[in-house]
Short mmCIF file of C-alpha atoms in Angstrom, two decimals:
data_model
loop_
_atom_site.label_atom_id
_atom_site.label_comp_id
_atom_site.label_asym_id
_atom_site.label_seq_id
_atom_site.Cartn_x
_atom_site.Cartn_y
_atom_site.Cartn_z
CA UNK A 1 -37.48 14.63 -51.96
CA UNK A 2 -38.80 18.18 -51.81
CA UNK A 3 -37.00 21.53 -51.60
CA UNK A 4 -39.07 21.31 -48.35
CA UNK A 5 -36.65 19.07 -47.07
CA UNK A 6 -33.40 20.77 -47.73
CA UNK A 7 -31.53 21.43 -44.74
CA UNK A 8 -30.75 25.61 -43.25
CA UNK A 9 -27.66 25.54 -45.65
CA UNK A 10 -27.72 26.60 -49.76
CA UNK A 11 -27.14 22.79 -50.53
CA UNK A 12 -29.91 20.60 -52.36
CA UNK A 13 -29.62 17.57 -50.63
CA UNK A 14 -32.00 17.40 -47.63
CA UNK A 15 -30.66 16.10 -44.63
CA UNK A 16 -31.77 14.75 -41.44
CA UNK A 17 -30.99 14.53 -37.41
CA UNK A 18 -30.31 10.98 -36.60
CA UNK A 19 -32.87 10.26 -33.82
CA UNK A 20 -31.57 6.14 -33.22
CA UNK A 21 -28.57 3.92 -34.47
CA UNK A 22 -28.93 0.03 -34.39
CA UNK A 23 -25.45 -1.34 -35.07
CA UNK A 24 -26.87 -4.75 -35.53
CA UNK A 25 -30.37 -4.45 -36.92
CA UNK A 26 -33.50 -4.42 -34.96
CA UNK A 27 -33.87 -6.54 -32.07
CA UNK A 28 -37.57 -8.13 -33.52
CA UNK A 29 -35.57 -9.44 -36.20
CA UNK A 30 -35.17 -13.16 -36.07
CA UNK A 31 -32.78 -13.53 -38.69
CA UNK A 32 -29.08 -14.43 -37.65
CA UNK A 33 -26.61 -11.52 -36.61
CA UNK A 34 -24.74 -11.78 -39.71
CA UNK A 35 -27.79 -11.31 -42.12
CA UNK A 36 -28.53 -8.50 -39.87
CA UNK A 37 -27.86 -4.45 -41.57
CA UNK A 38 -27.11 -1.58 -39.53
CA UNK A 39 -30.14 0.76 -39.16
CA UNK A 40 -30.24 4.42 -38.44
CA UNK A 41 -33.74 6.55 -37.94
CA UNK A 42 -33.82 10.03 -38.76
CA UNK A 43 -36.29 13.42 -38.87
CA UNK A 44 -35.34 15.19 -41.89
CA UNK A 45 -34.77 19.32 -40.44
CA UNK A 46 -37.01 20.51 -43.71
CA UNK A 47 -39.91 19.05 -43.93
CA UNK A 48 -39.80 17.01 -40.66
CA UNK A 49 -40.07 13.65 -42.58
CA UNK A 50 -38.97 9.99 -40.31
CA UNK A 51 -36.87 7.80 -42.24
CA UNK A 52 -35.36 4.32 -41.81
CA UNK A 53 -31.76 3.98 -43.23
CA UNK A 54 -29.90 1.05 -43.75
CA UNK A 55 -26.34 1.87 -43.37
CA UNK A 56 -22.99 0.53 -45.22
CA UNK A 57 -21.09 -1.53 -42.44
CA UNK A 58 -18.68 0.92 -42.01
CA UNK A 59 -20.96 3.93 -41.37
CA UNK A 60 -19.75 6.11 -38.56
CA UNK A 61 -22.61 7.66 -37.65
CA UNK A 62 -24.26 8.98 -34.02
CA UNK A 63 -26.85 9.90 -32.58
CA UNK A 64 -27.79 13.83 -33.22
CA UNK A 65 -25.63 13.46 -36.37
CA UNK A 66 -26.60 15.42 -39.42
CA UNK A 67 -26.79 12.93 -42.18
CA UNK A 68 -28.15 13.49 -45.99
CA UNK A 69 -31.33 12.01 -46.79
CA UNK A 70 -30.07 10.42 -49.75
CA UNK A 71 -27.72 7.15 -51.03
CA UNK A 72 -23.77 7.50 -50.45
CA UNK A 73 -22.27 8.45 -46.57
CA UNK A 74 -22.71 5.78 -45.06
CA UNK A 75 -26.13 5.31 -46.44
CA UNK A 76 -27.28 2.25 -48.51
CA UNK A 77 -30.60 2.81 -48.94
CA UNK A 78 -33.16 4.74 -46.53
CA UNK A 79 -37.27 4.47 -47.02
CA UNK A 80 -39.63 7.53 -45.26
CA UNK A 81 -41.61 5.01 -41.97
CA UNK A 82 -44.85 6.67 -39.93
CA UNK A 83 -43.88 7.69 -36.16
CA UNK A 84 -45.90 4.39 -35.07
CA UNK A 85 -42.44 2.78 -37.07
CA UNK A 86 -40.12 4.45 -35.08
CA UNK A 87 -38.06 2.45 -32.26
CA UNK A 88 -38.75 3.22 -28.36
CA UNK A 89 -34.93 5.49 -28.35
CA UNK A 90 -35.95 7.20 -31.81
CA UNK A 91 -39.36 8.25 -30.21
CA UNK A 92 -37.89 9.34 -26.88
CA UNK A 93 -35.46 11.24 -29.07
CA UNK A 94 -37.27 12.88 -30.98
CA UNK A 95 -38.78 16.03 -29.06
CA UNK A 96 -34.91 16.95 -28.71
CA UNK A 97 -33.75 16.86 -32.56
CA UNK A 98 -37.19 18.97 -33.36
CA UNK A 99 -35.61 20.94 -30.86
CA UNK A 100 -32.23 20.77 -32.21
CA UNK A 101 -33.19 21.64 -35.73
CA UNK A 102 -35.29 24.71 -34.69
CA UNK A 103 -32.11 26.35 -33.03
CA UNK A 104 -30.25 25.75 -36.36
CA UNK A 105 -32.51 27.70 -38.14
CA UNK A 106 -34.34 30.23 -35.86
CA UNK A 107 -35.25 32.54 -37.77
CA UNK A 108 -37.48 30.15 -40.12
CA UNK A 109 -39.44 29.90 -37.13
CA UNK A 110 -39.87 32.89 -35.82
CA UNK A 111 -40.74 34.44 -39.02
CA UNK A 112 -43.65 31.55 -38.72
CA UNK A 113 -44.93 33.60 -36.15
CA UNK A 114 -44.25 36.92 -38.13
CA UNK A 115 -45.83 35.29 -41.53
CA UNK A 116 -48.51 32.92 -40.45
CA UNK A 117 -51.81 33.12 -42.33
CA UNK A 118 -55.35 32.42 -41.94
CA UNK A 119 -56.02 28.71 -42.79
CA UNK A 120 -59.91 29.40 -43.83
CA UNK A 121 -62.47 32.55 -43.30
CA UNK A 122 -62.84 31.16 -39.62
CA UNK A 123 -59.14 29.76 -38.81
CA UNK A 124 -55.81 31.09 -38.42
CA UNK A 125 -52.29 28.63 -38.44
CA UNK A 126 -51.74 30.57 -34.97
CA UNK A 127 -54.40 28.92 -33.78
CA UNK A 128 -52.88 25.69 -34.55
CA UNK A 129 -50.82 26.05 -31.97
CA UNK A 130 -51.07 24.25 -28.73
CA UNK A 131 -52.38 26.78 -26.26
CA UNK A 132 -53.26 29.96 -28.69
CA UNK A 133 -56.63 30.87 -28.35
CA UNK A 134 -58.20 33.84 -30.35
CA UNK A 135 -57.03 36.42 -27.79
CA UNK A 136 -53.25 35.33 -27.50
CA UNK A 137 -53.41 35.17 -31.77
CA UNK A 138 -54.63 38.67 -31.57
CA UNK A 139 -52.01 39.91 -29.30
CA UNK A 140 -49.79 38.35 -31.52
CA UNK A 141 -50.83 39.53 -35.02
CA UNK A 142 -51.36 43.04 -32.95
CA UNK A 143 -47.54 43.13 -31.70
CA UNK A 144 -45.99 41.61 -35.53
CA UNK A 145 -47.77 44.51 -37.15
CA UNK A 146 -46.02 47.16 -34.81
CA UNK A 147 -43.04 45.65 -35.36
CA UNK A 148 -41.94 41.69 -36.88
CA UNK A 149 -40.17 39.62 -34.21
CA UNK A 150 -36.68 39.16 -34.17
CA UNK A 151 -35.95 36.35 -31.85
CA UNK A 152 -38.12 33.82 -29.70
CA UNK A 153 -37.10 36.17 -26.90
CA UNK A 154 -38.57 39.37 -28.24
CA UNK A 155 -41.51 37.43 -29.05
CA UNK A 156 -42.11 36.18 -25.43
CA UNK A 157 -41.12 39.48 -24.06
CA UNK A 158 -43.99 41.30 -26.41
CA UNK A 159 -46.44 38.93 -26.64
CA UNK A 160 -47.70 38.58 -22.87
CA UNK A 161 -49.50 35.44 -22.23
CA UNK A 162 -47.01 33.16 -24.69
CA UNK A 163 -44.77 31.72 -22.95
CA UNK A 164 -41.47 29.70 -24.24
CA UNK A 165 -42.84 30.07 -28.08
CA UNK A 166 -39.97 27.40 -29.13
CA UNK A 167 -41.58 24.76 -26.73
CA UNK A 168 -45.16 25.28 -28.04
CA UNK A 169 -43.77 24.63 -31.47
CA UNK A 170 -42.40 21.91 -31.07
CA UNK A 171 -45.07 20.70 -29.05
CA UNK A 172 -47.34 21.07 -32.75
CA UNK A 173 -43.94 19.36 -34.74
CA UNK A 174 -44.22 16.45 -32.62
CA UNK A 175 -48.20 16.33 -32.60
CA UNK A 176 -47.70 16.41 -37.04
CA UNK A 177 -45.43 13.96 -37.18
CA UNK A 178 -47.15 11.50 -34.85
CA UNK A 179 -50.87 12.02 -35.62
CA UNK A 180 -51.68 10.34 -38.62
CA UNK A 181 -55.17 11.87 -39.01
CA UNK A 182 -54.59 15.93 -38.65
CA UNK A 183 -56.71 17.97 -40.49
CA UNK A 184 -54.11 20.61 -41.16
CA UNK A 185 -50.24 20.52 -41.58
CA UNK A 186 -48.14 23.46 -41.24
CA UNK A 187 -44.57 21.57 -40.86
CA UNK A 188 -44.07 18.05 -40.67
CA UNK A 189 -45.41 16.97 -44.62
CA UNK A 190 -46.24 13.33 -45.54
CA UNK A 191 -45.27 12.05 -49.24
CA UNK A 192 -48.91 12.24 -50.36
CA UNK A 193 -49.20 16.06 -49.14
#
């Protein structure tokens, strides 16, 4: 794992929102129930990874649970899966951990707006964004300079045309993590980025 992983706290060990538990394994599998492992699938909240965990049999663990991405807790071993890997409920889920783990650590993401860079002579990460065309990026590196934003609030409030900022990010989170063939990444990393 990557520092990019670790969670809003001072620890090391990345963690992750649990997005789907399977007390008895995955339904596809043909083997017989007691063969079966209990499986958990999670988004890490750093670097937006999806992981499969196979969990110790006495692993209490929920939904929206904040687990570490590594071995021990309940964890046996875990392996990073594409979005295509994820179950139906871990897919459904998923819009509201991104959500979850951007009010957890706000500020990381609005200073994305106050921070973001241009990508190339001709692109800028705003533009990324689902929605931000060059006028709204404008309007947006226009207001930071005045003043950086201090809250998704005081962005929408300055920034007229953008409305709920949050949603449109996550709206990009979830279009990284389940495109496999983006050009450009700006959260959700892969293990060959």
């Amino acid at each position: 794992m990557t520092n990019g992983d670790t969670d809003d706290s001072s620890s090391d060990v990345p963690t992750a929102v649990v997005l789907d538990y399977l007390p008895h394994g995955r339904s596809s599998d043909d083997r017989p129930q007691y063969e079966k492992e209990p499986l958990a699938f999670a988004v890490s909240t750093g670097a937006f990874r999806l992981y499969e965990m196979v969990l110790t049999d006495d692993a209490d663990i929920s939904i929206g649970d904040r687990v570490p991405v590594d071995r021990g807790a309940g964890v046996e071993r875990l392996h990073q899966i594409d979005y295509e890997d994820l179950p139906g409920g871990a897919q459904s889920e998923l819009a509201y951990a991104i959500e979850d783990i951007i009010d957890a650590d706000t500020q990381r993401f609005v200073d994305f707006y106050n921070d973001a860079q241009p990508i190339t002579t001709r692109l800028h990460a705003l533009n990324l964004l689902p929605g931000i065309g060059k006028k709204l990026r404008n309007n947006i590196l226009d207001k930071r300079k005045r003043r950086p934003f201090e809250s998704f609030e005081d962005l929408e409030a300055r920034v007229s045309g953008l409305h709920d900022p949050k949603e449109v990010l996550i709206e990009r989170i979830l279009e990284e993590i389940s495109e496999e063939d983006l050009k450009y990444r700006i959260f959700a990393q892969r293990d060959s980025e």
